[in-house]
GROMACS .gro file of C-alpha atoms in nm:
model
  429
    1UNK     CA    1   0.667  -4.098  -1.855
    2UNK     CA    2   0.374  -4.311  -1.713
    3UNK     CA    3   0.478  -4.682  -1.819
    4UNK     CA    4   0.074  -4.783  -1.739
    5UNK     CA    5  -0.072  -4.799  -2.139
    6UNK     CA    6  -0.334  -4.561  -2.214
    7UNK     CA    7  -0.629  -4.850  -2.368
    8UNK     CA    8  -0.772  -4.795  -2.705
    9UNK     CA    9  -1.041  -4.967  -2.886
   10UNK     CA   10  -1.136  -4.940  -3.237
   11UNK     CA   11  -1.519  -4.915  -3.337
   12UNK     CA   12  -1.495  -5.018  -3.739
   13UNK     CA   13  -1.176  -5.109  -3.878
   14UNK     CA   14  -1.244  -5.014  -4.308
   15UNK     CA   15  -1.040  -4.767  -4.471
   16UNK     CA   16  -0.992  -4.521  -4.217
   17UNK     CA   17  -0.989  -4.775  -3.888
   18UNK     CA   18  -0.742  -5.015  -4.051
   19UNK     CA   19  -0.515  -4.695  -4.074
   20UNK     CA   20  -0.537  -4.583  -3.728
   21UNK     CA   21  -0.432  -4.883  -3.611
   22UNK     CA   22  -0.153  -4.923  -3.836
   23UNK     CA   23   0.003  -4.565  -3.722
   24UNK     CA   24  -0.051  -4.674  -3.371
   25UNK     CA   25   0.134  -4.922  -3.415
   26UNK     CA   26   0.443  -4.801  -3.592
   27UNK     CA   27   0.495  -4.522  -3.450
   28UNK     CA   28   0.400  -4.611  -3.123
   29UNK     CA   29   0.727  -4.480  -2.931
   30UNK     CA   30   0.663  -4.112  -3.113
   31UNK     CA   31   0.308  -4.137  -2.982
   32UNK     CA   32   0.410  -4.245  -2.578
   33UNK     CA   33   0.648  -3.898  -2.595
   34UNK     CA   34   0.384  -3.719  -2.745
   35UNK     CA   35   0.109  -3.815  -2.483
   36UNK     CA   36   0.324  -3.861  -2.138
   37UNK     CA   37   0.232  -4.301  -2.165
   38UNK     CA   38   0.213  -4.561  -2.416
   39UNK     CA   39  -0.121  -4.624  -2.609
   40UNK     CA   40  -0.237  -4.978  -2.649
   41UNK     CA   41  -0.497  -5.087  -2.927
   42UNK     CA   42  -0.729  -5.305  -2.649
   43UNK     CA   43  -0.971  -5.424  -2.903
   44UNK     CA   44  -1.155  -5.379  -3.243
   45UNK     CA   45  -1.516  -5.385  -3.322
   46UNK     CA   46  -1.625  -5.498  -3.670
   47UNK     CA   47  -1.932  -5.682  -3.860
   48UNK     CA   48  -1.680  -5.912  -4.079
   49UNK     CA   49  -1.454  -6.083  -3.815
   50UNK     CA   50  -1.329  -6.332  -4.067
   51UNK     CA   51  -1.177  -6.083  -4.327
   52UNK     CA   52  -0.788  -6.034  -4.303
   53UNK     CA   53  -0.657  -5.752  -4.118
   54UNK     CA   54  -0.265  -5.680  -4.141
   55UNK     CA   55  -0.096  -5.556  -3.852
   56UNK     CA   56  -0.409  -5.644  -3.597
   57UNK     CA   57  -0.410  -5.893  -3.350
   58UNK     CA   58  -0.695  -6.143  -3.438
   59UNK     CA   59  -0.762  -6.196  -3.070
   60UNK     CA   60  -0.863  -5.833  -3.066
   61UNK     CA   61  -1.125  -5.843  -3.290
   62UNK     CA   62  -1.518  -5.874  -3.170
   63UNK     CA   63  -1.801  -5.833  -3.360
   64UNK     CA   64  -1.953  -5.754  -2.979
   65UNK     CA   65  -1.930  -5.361  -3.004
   66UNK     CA   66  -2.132  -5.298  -2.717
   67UNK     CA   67  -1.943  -5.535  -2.458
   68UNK     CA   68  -1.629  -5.392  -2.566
   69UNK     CA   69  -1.766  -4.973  -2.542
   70UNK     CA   70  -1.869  -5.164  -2.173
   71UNK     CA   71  -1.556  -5.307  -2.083
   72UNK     CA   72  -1.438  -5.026  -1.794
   73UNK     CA   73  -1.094  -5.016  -1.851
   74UNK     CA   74  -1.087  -4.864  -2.205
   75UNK     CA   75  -0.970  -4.517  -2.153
   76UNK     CA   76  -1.063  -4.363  -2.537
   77UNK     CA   77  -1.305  -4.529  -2.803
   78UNK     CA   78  -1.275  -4.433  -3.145
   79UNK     CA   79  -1.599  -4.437  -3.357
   80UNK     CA   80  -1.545  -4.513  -3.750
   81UNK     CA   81  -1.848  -4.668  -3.841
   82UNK     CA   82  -2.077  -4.410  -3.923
   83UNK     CA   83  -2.425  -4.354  -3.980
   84UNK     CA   84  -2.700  -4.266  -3.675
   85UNK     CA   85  -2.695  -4.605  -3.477
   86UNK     CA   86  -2.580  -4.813  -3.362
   87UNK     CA   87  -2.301  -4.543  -3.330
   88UNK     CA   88  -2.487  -4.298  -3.128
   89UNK     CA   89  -2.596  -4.572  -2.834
   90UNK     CA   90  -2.238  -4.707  -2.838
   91UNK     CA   91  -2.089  -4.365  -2.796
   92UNK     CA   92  -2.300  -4.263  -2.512
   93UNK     CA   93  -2.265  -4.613  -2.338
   94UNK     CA   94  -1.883  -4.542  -2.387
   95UNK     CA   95  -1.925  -4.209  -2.192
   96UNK     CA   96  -2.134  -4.406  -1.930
   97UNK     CA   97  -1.817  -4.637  -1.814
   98UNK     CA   98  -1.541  -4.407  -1.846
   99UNK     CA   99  -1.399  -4.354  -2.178
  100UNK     CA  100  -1.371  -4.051  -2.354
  101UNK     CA  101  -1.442  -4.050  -2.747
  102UNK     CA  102  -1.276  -3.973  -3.083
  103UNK     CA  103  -1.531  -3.950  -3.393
  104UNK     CA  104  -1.508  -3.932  -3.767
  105UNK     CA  105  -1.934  -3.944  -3.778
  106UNK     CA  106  -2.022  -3.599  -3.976
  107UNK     CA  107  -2.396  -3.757  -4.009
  108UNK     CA  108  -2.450  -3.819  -3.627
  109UNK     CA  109  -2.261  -3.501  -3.456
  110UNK     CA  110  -2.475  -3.279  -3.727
  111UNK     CA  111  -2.810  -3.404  -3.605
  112UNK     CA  112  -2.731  -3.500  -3.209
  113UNK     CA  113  -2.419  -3.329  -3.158
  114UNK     CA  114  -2.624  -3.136  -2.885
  115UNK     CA  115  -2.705  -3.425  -2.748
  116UNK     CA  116  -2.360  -3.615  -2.740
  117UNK     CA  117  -2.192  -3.334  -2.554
  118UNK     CA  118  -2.467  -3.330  -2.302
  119UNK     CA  119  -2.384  -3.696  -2.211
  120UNK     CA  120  -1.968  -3.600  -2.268
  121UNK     CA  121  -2.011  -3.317  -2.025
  122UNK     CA  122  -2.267  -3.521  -1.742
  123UNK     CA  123  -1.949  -3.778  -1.730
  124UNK     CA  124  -1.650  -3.589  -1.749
  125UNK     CA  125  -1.569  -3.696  -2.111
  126UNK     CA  126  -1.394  -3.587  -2.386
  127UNK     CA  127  -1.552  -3.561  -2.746
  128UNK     CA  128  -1.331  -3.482  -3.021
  129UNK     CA  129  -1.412  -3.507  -3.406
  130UNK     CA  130  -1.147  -3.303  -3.621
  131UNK     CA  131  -1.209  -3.648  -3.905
  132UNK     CA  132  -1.553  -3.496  -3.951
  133UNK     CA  133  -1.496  -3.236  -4.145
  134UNK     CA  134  -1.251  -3.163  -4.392
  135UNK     CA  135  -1.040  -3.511  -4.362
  136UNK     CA  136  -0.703  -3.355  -4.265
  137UNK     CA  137  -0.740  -3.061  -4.236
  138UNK     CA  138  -0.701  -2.899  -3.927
  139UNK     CA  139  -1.031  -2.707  -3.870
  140UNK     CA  140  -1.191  -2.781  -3.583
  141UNK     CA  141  -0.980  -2.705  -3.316
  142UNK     CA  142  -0.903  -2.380  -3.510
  143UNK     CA  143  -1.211  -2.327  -3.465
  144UNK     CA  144  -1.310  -2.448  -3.088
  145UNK     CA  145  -0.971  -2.329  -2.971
  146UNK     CA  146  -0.778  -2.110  -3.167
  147UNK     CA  147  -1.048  -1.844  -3.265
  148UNK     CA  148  -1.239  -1.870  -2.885
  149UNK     CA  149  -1.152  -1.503  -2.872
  150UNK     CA  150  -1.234  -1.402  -3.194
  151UNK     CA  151  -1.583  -1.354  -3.373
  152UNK     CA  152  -1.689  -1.556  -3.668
  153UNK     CA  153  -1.846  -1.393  -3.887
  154UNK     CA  154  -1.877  -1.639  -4.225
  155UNK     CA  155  -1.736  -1.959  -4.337
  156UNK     CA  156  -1.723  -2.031  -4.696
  157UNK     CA  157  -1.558  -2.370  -4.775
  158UNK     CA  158  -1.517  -2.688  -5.045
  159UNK     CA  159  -1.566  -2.937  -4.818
  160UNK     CA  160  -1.647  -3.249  -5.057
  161UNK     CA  161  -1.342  -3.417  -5.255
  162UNK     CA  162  -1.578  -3.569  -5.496
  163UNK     CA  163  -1.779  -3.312  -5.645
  164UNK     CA  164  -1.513  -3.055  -5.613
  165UNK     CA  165  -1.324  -3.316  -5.874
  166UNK     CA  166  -1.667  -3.353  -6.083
  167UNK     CA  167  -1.669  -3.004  -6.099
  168UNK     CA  168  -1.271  -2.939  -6.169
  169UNK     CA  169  -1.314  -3.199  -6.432
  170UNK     CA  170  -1.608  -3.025  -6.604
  171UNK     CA  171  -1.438  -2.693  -6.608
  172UNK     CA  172  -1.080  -2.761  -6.697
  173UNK     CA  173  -1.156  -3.037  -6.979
  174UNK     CA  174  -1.540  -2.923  -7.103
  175UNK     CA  175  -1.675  -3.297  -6.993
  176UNK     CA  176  -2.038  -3.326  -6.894
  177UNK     CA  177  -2.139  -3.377  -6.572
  178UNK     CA  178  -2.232  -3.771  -6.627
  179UNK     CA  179  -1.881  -3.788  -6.734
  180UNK     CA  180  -1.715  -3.669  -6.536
  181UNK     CA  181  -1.854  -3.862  -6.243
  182UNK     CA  182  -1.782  -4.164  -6.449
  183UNK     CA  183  -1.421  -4.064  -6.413
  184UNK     CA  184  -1.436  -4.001  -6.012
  185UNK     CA  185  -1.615  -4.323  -5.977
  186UNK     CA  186  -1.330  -4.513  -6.187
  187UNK     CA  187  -1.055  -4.371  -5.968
  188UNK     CA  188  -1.247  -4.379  -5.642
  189UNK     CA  189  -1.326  -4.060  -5.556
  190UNK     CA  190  -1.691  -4.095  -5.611
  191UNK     CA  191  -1.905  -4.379  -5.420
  192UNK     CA  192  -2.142  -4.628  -5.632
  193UNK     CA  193  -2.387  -4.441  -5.486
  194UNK     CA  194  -2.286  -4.091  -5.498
  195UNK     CA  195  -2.667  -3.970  -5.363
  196UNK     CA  196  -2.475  -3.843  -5.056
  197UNK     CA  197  -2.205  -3.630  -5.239
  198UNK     CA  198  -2.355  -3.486  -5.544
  199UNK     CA  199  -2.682  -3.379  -5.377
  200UNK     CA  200  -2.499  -3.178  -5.105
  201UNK     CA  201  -2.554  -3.397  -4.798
  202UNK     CA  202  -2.226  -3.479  -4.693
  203UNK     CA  203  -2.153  -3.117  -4.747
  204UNK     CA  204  -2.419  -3.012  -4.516
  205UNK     CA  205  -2.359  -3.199  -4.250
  206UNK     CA  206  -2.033  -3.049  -4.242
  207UNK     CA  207  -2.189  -2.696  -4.275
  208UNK     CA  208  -2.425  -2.787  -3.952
  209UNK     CA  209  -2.092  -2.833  -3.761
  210UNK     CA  210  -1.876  -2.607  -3.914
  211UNK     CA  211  -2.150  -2.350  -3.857
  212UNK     CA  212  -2.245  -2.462  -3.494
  213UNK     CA  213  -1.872  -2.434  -3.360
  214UNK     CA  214  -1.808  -2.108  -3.526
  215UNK     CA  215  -2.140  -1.874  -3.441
  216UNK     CA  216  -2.128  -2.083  -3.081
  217UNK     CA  217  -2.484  -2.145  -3.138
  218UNK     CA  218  -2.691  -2.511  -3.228
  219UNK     CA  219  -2.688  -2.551  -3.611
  220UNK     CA  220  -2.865  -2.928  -3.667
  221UNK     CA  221  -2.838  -3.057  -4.017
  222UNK     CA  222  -3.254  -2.981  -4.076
  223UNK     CA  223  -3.138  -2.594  -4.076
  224UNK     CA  224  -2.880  -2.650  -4.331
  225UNK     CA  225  -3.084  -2.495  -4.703
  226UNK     CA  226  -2.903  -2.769  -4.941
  227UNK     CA  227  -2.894  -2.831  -5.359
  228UNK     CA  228  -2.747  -3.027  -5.490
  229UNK     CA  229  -2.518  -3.001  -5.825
  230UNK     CA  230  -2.640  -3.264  -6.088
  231UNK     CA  231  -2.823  -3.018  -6.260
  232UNK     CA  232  -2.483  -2.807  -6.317
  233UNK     CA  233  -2.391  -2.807  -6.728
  234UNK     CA  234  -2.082  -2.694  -6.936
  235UNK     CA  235  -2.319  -2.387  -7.050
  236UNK     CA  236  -2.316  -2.315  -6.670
  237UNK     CA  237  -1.890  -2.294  -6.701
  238UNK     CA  238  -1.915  -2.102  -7.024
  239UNK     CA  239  -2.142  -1.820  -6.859
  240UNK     CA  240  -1.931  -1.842  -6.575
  241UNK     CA  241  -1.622  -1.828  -6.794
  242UNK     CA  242  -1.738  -1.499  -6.957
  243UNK     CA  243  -1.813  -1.355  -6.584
  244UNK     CA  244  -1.452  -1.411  -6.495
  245UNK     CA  245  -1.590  -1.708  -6.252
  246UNK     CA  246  -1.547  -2.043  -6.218
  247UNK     CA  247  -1.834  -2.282  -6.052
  248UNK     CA  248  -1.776  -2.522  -5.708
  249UNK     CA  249  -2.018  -2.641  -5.452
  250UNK     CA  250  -1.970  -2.432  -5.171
  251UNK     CA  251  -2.070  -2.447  -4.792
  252UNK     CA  252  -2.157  -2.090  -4.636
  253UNK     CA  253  -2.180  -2.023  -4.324
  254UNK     CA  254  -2.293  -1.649  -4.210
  255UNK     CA  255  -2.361  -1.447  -3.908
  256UNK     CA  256  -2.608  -1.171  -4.016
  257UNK     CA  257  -2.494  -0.810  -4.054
  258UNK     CA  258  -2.699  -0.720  -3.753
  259UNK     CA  259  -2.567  -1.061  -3.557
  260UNK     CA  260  -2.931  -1.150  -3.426
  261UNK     CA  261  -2.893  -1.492  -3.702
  262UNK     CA  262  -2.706  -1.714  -3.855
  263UNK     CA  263  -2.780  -1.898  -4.204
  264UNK     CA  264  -2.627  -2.215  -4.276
  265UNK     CA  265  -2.648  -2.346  -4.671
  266UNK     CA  266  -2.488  -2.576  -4.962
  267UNK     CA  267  -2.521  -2.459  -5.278
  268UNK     CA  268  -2.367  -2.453  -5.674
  269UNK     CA  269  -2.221  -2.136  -5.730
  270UNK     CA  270  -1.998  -1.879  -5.928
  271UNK     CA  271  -1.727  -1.805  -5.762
  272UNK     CA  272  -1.459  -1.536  -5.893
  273UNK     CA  273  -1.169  -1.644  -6.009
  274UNK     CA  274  -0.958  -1.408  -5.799
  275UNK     CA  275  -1.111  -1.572  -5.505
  276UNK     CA  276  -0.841  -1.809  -5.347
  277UNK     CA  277  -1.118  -2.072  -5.332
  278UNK     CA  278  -1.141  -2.099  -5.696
  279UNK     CA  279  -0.768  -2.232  -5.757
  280UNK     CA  280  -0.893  -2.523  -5.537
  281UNK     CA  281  -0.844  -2.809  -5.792
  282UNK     CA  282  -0.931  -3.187  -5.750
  283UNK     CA  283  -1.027  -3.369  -5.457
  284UNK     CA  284  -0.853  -3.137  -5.250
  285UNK     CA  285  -1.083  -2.917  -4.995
  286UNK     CA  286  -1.034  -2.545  -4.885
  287UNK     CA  287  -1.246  -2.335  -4.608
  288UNK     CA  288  -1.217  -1.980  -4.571
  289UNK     CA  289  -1.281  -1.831  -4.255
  290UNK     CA  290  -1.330  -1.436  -4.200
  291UNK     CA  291  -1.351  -1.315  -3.851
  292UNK     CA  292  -1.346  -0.959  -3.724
  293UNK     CA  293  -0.981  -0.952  -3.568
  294UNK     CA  294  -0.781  -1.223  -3.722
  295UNK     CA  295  -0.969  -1.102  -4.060
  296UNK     CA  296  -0.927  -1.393  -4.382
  297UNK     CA  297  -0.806  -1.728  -4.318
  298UNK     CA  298  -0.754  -2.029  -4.528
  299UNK     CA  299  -0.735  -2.394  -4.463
  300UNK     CA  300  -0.622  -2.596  -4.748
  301UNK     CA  301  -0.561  -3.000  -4.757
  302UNK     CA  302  -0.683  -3.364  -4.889
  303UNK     CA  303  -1.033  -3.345  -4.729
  304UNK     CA  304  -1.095  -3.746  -4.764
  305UNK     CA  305  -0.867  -4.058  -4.774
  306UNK     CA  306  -0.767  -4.336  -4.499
  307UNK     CA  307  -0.430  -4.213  -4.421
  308UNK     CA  308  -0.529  -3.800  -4.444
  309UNK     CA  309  -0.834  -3.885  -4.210
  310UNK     CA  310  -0.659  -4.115  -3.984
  311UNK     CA  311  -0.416  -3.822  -3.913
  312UNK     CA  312  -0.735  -3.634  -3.765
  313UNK     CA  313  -0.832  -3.870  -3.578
  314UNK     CA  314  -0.470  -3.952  -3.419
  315UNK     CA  315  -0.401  -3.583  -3.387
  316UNK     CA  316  -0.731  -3.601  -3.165
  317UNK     CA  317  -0.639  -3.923  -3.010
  318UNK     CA  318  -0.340  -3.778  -2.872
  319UNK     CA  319  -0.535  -3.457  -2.761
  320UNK     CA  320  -0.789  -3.654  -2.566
  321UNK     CA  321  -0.506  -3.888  -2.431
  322UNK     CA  322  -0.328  -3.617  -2.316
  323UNK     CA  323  -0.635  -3.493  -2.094
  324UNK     CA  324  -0.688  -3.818  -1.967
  325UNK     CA  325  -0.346  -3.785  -1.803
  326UNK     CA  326  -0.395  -3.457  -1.680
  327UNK     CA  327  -0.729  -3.538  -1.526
  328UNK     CA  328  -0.898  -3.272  -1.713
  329UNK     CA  329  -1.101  -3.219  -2.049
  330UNK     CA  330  -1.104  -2.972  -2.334
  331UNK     CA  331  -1.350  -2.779  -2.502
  332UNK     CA  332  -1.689  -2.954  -2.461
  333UNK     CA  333  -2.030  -2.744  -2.662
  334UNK     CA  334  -2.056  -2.367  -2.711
  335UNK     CA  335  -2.341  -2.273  -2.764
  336UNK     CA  336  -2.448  -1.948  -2.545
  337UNK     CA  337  -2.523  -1.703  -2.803
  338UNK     CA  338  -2.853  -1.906  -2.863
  339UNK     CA  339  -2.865  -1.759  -3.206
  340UNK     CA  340  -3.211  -1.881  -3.432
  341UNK     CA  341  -3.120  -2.021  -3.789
  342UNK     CA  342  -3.270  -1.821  -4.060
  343UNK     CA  343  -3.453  -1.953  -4.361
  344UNK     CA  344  -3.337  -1.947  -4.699
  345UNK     CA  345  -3.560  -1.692  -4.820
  346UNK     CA  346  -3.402  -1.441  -4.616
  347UNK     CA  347  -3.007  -1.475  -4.734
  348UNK     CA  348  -2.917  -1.191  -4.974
  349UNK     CA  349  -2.656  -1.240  -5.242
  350UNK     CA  350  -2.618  -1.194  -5.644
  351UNK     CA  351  -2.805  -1.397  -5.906
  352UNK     CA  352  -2.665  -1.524  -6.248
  353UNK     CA  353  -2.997  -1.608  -6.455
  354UNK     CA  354  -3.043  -1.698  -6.788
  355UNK     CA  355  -3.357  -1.711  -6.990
  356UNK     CA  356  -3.468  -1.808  -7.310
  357UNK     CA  357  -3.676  -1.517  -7.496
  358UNK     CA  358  -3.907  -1.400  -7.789
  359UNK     CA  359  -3.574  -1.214  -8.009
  360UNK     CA  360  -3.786  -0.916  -8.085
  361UNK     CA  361  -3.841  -0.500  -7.952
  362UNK     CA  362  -3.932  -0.501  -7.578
  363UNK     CA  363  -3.851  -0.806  -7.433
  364UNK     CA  364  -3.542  -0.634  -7.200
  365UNK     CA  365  -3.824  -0.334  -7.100
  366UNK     CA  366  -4.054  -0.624  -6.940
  367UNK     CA  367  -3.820  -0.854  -6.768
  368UNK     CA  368  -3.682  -0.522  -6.650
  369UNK     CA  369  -4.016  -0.400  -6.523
  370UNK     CA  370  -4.048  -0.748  -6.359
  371UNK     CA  371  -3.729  -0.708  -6.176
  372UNK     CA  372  -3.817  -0.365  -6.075
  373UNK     CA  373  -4.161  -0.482  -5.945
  374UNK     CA  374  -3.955  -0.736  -5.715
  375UNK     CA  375  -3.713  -0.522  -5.606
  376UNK     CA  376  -3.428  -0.649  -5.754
  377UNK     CA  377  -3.185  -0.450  -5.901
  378UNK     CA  378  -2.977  -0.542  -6.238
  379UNK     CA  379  -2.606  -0.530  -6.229
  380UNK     CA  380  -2.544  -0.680  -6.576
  381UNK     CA  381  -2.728  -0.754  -6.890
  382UNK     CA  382  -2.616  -0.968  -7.190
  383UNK     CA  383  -2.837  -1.060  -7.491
  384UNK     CA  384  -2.779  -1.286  -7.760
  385UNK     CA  385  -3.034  -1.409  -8.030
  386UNK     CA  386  -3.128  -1.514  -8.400
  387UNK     CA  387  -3.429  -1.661  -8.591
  388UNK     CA  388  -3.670  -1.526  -8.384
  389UNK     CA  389  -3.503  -1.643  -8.035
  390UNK     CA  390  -3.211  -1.514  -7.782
  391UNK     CA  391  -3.056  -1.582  -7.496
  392UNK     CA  392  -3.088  -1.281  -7.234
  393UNK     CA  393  -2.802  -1.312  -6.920
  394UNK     CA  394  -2.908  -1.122  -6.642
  395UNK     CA  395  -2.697  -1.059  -6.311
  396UNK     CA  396  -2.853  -0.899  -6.037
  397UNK     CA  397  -2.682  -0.683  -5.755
  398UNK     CA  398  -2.733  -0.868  -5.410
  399UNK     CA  399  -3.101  -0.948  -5.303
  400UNK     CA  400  -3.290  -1.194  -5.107
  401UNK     CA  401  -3.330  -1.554  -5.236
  402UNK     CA  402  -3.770  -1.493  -5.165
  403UNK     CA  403  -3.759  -1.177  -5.380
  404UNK     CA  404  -3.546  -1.363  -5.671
  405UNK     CA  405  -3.820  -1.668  -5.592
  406UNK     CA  406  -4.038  -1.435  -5.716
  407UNK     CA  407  -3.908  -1.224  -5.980
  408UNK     CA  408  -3.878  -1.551  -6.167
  409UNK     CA  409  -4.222  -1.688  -6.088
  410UNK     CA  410  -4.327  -1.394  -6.276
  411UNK     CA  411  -4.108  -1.411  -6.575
  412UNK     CA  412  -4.242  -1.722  -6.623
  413UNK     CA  413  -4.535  -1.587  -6.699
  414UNK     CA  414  -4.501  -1.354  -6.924
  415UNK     CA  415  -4.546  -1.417  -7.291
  416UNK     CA  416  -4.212  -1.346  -7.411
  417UNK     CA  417  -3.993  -1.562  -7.183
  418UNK     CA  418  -4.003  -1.924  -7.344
  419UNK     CA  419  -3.804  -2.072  -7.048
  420UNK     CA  420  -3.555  -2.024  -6.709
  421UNK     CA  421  -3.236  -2.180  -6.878
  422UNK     CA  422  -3.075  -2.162  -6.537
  423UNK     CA  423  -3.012  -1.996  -6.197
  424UNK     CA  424  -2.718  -1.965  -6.000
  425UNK     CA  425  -2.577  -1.774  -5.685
  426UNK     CA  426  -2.279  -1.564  -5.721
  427UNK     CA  427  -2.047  -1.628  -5.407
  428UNK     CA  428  -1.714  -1.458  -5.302
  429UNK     CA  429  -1.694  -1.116  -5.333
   0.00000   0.00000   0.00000
């Protein structure tokens, strides 16, 4: 074993940072097998140098990220601040003198992850980012790695703790939505702001990675079709409920059937309850890959958390640590297929829609006609009404999210609909 320490510094030290470096340092001596040499924590970059941090050397803590990403003899930098910048210039001045990098930043590899390898790859540097999706999860390197010889062809994943709980909560107990993020914010699942959950972001960002790793093509977040789920309501679960379904927020992937696209989106939807994704329950997360040899796979875990994400990033840590030794580098961007990203009024799949109608003779013979007109076929029809109004359930067989667009721009016109009580893909057949 080399006795020479490997030099790491710390770029944020909050939930997740604070836990890296307390793994580090207890179980340093399982680390130095693992890698070949002994890792060293060389220094910590954070806003609040005054606050209290057990287990870290106050000398090593600077509020000067830059000079330390500049320091030359820092061998890996890990990034757990987040956001665009200031992490994106301190990453790429990391790769300019000589130190490979370790990222938890979903946000910045989904909009210049193109870029970031570029500068990885013009130095000889490693970028690894397993933290970014999925929390502990091992996904990534499945992905880069494990499934290099395989084709992707769709990846359908929970990849958000918080609203999968929302939504758990809302199914399995009847709450509301507002209530049930009332009860993720008490325990901490959801964030005082939970803009960047509910409304799909963080979830897309994932899909733009997720997605760009698996069809080996660029996927930047402004491809990624996203909606949010505030809008979801325990009438939603009850029609679901009667469908055999249950509803989560999904992220889907896909490679089209004739492989000349790829569609990246985050979405509510119905999902069967025979689906293995639907059993998800919690905060936990779940992605299911299909590919043409290996066929279905599952990964299952805590998605979010200090300690679950930490193990990411050490499990990457010792990766890139490893290579370091070696001289070499792993897997840097794939992305020869060159595929285009298609919009969302081009993915197919099935509808769940529910109007509110006139309860008298002929209503069903028009909104048929309209879906006729649109080409969109019915699957299933379910009526329902009294004192002059009804509820009318229609599922459609699979058809393109423009052609649905329309089919309901013209129900709304027609005399007899009063109203679009809701619309919602049906996922995982």
């Amino acid at each position: 074993m080399r006795t020479r320490p490997l030099k790491v510094a710390l770029l944020g030290c909050g939930v997740v940072g604070s836990e890296v470096a307390r793994i580090m340092t207890t179980h340093a001596d399982d680390l130095a097998a693992r890698i070949g040499a002994p890792v060293e924590l060389a220094g910590v970059a954070v806003r609040r140098p005054s606050k209290v941090r057990e287990g870290i050397d106050p000398e090593l803590i600077t509020t000067d990220a830059t000079a330390l990403v500049k320091r030359g003899d820092i061998d890996v930098i890990v990034e757990v601040i987040g956001g665009i910048e200031p992490a994106r210039t301190l990453i790429t001045t990391a790769f300019e003198h000589g130190a490979s990098v370790v990222s938890a930043n979903k946000a910045l590899l989904a909009q210049d992850g193109a870029g970031l390898h570029a500068v990885a790859e013009e130095h000889g540097r490693d970028l690894y980012y397993e933290a970014a999706v999925a929390g502990a999860i091992p996904l990534i390197r499945p992905l880069r790695e494990s499934l290099a010889g395989d084709k992707v062809n769709r990846i359908l994943g929970i990849v958000n703790g918080t609203t999968n709980f929302i939504l758990d909560k809302m199914d399995s107990t009847g709450a509301g939505y507002q209530e049930a993020l009332d009860e993720a914010t008490a325990l901490g699942y959801a964030e005082a702001d939970p803009t960047a959950d509910v409304e799909g972001f963080d979830a897309a960002a994932k899909a733009a990675i997720l997605a760009g790793i698996g069809f080996h093509t660029r996927v930047r977040l402004d491809d990624v079709y996203r909606e949010g789920m505030s809008e979801v309501t325990a009438a939603d679960f009850a029609s679901a409920r009667e469908m055999g379904c249950t509803i989560k927020l999904l992220a889907i992937c896909e490679r089209a059937a004739d492989g000349g696209s790829v569609t990246a989106r985050v979405h509510p939807a119905m999902i069967p309850l025979s689906h293995p994704l639907a059993s998800v329950r919690e905060a936990y997360n779940a992605v299911f890959v299909e590919s043409e040899a290996a066929g279905q796979l599952m990964f299952y875990g805590p998605g979010a958390g200090g300690s679950p994400t930490a193990s990411a990033v050490l499990g990457d840590l010792v990766a890139v640590c490893r290579n370091k030794l070696a001289g070499a580098t792993g897997p840097g961007e794939s992305a020869y297929t060159r595929l285009p990203v298609s919009p969302m009024g081009e993915v197919v799949t099935r509808y769940h829609i529910s109007l509110d109608v006139a309860d008298k003779p002929g209503v069903l013979a028009q909104v048929a006609t309209v879906f006729a007109e649109h080409g969109v076929s019915i699957d299933t029809v379910r009526q329902q009404g009294k004192d002059g109004e009804a509820s009318l359930v229609v599922v459609t067989h699979r058809a393109s999210d423009a052609s649905l667009n329309g089919t309901v721009e013209a129900l709304r016109k027609l005399d007899t609909v009063r109203g679009v009580a809701s619309i919602m893909r049906v996922e995982g057949e």
